[in-house]
């Protein structure tokens, strides 16, 4: 891995060039990731909390057509969609967000390769930024990450003083992106940036994810799910703000008797009708079963299938929950039960 020094002024020149070339430059704000139109809007604050909503919709839109159709008496004509292939540079992604596309890639390339997701994911360039602040909802260090994790970033920034960043070149994609701007780069000092990252305050690990994994496998019918099930409103806010929740459904929308479009829309496993069968039977008919599914999917099933935890520890779902359900607390509780269970 190569490390350089870049001044904030020169970094902004690169950002301007990205915009001038017609690419999309995204950066996190307090509420959402936003498209930068003017570089004076860029903040790059290591002490900001994760935005309320993740950048997920730029790679996996809330709703999108996957094909159009035309029906005639004896035929159905299918019309392909042109997938938007614009390059998206995401500047200042927090480490908990930077790896989310990689985590979702497993699902979107499992039994079917989703060209919509893949085309956008391949066009993403992630410039991660070290994080220096956490609140009571953050738990990246419990899910195999940290405020200085470079996982998922193509380039990674560490502020070394008020005007300069250490710029780590992590991937080939990052190297390719930065090479036209090599005139802005000065030799780096790895010892200095290491010292900075080693001294960053990190959230204390709240649970051991492998103990949680074990507990979930042994306690599918635990009465503990009832407590959270009674509280949860089934609003699925938690799924919609999450950077790695990826449930969707497919619906056909007819414009007329002869024309329509097939839509892919976000869905959420906390909705009561998510698993409702056409027969009227619903295997997850009460909220406790749906919340149990959420935790099992993230901390057990996804690990079984892809070797990854389906959670980055960003804490968004808990910060925004209207009834203050805190996933960190729920999962830590599973861990405490596991410890008791092992006694
Ligand atoms: S945001 Fe809270 S209340 Fe809404 S579905 Fe999620 S856990 Fe339940
Ligand atoms: S489940 Fe919650 S804490 Fe985990 S990645 Fe999703 S929003 Fe963040």
CSV table of N, CA and C in Angstrom, one decimal, residues 41-101:
chain,number,residue,atom,x,y,z
A,41,UNK,N,-19.2,23.5,-0.6
A,41,UNK,CA,-20.2,22.8,0.3
A,41,UNK,C,-19.5,21.6,1.0
A,42,UNK,N,-18.3,21.2,0.6
A,42,UNK,CA,-17.7,20.0,1.2
A,42,UNK,C,-17.2,20.2,2.6
A,43,UNK,N,-17.6,19.4,3.6
A,43,UNK,CA,-17.2,19.6,5.0
A,43,UNK,C,-16.0,18.7,5.4
A,44,UNK,N,-16.1,17.4,5.1
A,44,UNK,CA,-15.1,16.4,5.5
A,44,UNK,C,-14.8,16.5,7.0
A,45,UNK,N,-15.7,16.1,7.8
A,45,UNK,CA,-15.6,16.2,9.2
A,45,UNK,C,-15.5,14.8,9.9
A,46,UNK,N,-14.3,14.6,10.4
A,46,UNK,CA,-14.1,13.2,11.0
A,46,UNK,C,-14.9,13.0,12.3
A,47,UNK,N,-15.4,14.1,12.9
A,47,UNK,CA,-16.1,14.0,14.1
A,47,UNK,C,-17.6,14.0,13.9
A,48,UNK,N,-18.1,14.0,12.7
A,48,UNK,CA,-19.5,13.9,12.4
A,48,UNK,C,-20.1,12.5,12.7
A,49,UNK,N,-21.3,12.4,13.1
A,49,UNK,CA,-21.9,11.1,13.3
A,49,UNK,C,-22.3,10.6,11.9
A,50,UNK,N,-22.6,9.3,11.7
A,50,UNK,CA,-23.1,8.9,10.4
A,50,UNK,C,-24.4,9.7,10.0
A,51,UNK,N,-24.5,10.0,8.7
A,51,UNK,CA,-25.8,10.7,8.3
A,51,UNK,C,-27.0,9.8,8.6
A,52,UNK,N,-28.1,10.4,8.7
A,52,UNK,CA,-29.3,9.7,9.1
A,52,UNK,C,-29.6,8.6,8.1
A,53,UNK,N,-29.4,8.8,6.9
A,53,UNK,CA,-29.7,7.9,5.8
A,53,UNK,C,-28.3,7.5,5.1
A,54,UNK,N,-28.2,6.3,4.8
A,54,UNK,CA,-26.9,5.9,4.1
A,54,UNK,C,-26.9,6.2,2.6
A,55,UNK,N,-25.9,5.9,1.9
A,55,UNK,CA,-25.7,6.2,0.5
A,55,UNK,C,-26.3,5.1,-0.4
A,56,UNK,N,-26.9,4.1,0.3
A,56,UNK,CA,-27.4,2.9,-0.4
A,56,UNK,C,-28.2,3.1,-1.6
A,57,UNK,N,-29.0,4.2,-1.6
A,57,UNK,CA,-30.0,4.4,-2.8
A,57,UNK,C,-29.2,4.7,-4.0
A,58,UNK,N,-27.9,5.1,-4.0
A,58,UNK,CA,-27.2,5.4,-5.2
A,58,UNK,C,-26.7,4.2,-5.9
A,59,UNK,N,-26.7,3.1,-5.2
A,59,UNK,CA,-26.3,1.8,-5.8
A,59,UNK,C,-27.5,0.9,-6.0
A,60,UNK,N,-28.4,1.1,-5.1
A,60,UNK,CA,-29.6,0.2,-5.0
A,60,UNK,C,-30.8,1.2,-4.8
A,61,UNK,N,-31.4,1.8,-5.9
A,61,UNK,CA,-32.4,2.8,-5.7
A,61,UNK,C,-33.6,2.3,-5.0
A,62,UNK,N,-34.3,3.2,-4.3
A,62,UNK,CA,-35.6,2.9,-3.6
A,62,UNK,C,-36.6,2.2,-4.5
A,63,UNK,N,-36.7,2.7,-5.7
A,63,UNK,CA,-37.6,2.1,-6.7
A,63,UNK,C,-37.0,2.3,-8.1
A,64,UNK,N,-37.1,1.3,-8.9
A,64,UNK,CA,-36.6,1.5,-10.3
A,64,UNK,C,-37.2,0.5,-11.2
A,65,UNK,N,-37.4,0.9,-12.5
A,65,UNK,CA,-38.0,0.0,-13.4
A,65,UNK,C,-36.9,-1.0,-13.9
A,66,UNK,N,-37.2,-2.3,-14.0
A,66,UNK,CA,-36.2,-3.2,-14.5
A,66,UNK,C,-36.5,-3.7,-15.9
A,67,UNK,N,-37.7,-3.4,-16.4
A,67,UNK,CA,-38.1,-3.6,-17.8
A,67,UNK,C,-39.4,-3.0,-18.1
A,68,UNK,N,-39.7,-2.7,-19.4
A,68,UNK,CA,-41.0,-2.2,-19.8
A,68,UNK,C,-41.6,-3.3,-20.6
A,69,UNK,N,-42.9,-3.4,-20.7
A,69,UNK,CA,-43.5,-4.4,-21.5
A,69,UNK,C,-44.7,-3.8,-22.3
A,70,UNK,N,-44.9,-4.5,-23.5
A,70,UNK,CA,-46.0,-4.1,-24.3
A,70,UNK,C,-46.7,-5.4,-24.7
A,71,UNK,N,-48.0,-5.4,-24.5
A,71,UNK,CA,-48.8,-6.7,-24.8
A,71,UNK,C,-49.7,-6.4,-26.0
A,72,UNK,N,-49.7,-7.4,-26.9
A,72,UNK,CA,-50.7,-7.4,-28.0
A,72,UNK,C,-51.5,-8.7,-27.9
A,73,UNK,N,-52.4,-9.0,-28.8
A,73,UNK,CA,-53.2,-10.1,-28.6
A,73,UNK,C,-52.5,-11.4,-28.5
A,74,UNK,N,-51.4,-11.6,-29.3
A,74,UNK,CA,-50.7,-12.9,-29.2
A,74,UNK,C,-49.2,-12.8,-28.8
A,75,UNK,N,-48.9,-11.7,-28.3
A,75,UNK,CA,-47.4,-11.5,-28.0
A,75,UNK,C,-47.2,-10.5,-26.8
A,76,UNK,N,-46.0,-10.7,-26.2
A,76,UNK,CA,-45.6,-9.7,-25.2
A,76,UNK,C,-44.2,-9.3,-25.6
A,77,UNK,N,-44.0,-8.0,-25.7
A,77,UNK,CA,-42.7,-7.5,-26.0
A,77,UNK,C,-42.0,-6.9,-24.8
A,78,UNK,N,-40.8,-7.4,-24.5
A,78,UNK,CA,-40.0,-6.8,-23.4
A,78,UNK,C,-39.0,-5.8,-23.8
A,79,UNK,N,-39.0,-4.7,-23.1
A,79,UNK,CA,-38.0,-3.6,-23.5
A,79,UNK,C,-37.0,-3.4,-22.4
A,80,UNK,N,-35.7,-3.6,-22.7
A,80,UNK,CA,-34.7,-3.4,-21.7
A,80,UNK,C,-34.6,-2.0,-21.2
A,81,UNK,N,-34.0,-1.8,-20.1
A,81,UNK,CA,-33.7,-0.5,-19.5
A,81,UNK,C,-32.3,-0.1,-19.7
A,82,UNK,N,-32.0,1.1,-20.0
A,82,UNK,CA,-30.6,1.6,-20.0
A,82,UNK,C,-30.2,1.9,-18.6
A,83,UNK,N,-29.3,1.2,-18.0
A,83,UNK,CA,-28.9,1.4,-16.7
A,83,UNK,C,-27.9,2.6,-16.6
A,84,UNK,N,-28.2,3.5,-15.7
A,84,UNK,CA,-27.4,4.7,-15.6
A,84,UNK,C,-25.9,4.3,-15.2
A,85,UNK,N,-24.9,4.7,-16.0
A,85,UNK,CA,-23.6,4.2,-15.8
A,85,UNK,C,-22.6,5.3,-15.4
A,86,UNK,N,-23.1,6.3,-14.9
A,86,UNK,CA,-22.3,7.5,-14.5
A,86,UNK,C,-21.3,7.1,-13.4
A,87,UNK,N,-20.1,7.6,-13.4
A,87,UNK,CA,-19.1,7.3,-12.3
A,87,UNK,C,-19.6,8.1,-11.1
A,88,UNK,N,-19.6,7.4,-9.9
A,88,UNK,CA,-19.9,8.1,-8.7
A,88,UNK,C,-18.7,8.1,-7.8
A,89,UNK,N,-18.2,9.2,-7.4
A,89,UNK,CA,-17.1,9.3,-6.4
A,89,UNK,C,-17.7,9.7,-5.1
A,90,UNK,N,-17.5,8.8,-4.1
A,90,UNK,CA,-18.0,9.1,-2.7
A,90,UNK,C,-16.8,9.6,-1.9
A,91,UNK,N,-16.9,10.8,-1.5
A,91,UNK,CA,-15.8,11.5,-0.7
A,91,UNK,C,-16.1,11.5,0.8
A,92,UNK,N,-15.2,11.0,1.6
A,92,UNK,CA,-15.4,11.1,3.0
A,92,UNK,C,-16.3,10.1,3.6
A,93,UNK,N,-16.5,8.9,3.0
A,93,UNK,CA,-17.3,7.9,3.5
A,93,UNK,C,-16.7,7.5,4.9
A,94,UNK,N,-17.6,7.3,5.9
A,94,UNK,CA,-17.1,6.9,7.2
A,94,UNK,C,-16.8,5.4,7.0
A,95,UNK,N,-15.8,4.9,7.8
A,95,UNK,CA,-15.4,3.5,7.6
A,95,UNK,C,-16.6,2.5,7.7
A,96,UNK,N,-17.6,2.8,8.5
A,96,UNK,CA,-18.8,1.9,8.6
A,96,UNK,C,-19.6,1.9,7.3
A,97,UNK,N,-19.5,3.0,6.6
A,97,UNK,CA,-20.3,3.0,5.3
A,97,UNK,C,-19.5,2.5,4.1
A,98,UNK,N,-18.1,2.7,4.2
A,98,UNK,CA,-17.3,2.5,3.1
A,98,UNK,C,-17.4,1.0,2.6
A,99,UNK,N,-17.6,0.1,3.6
A,99,UNK,CA,-17.6,-1.3,3.2
A,99,UNK,C,-18.9,-1.9,2.8
A,100,UNK,N,-20.0,-1.0,2.9
A,100,UNK,CA,-21.3,-1.6,2.7
A,100,UNK,C,-21.6,-2.2,1.4
A,101,UNK,N,-21.1,-1.5,0.3
A,101,UNK,CA,-21.3,-2.1,-1.0
A,101,UNK,C,-20.7,-3.4,-1.2
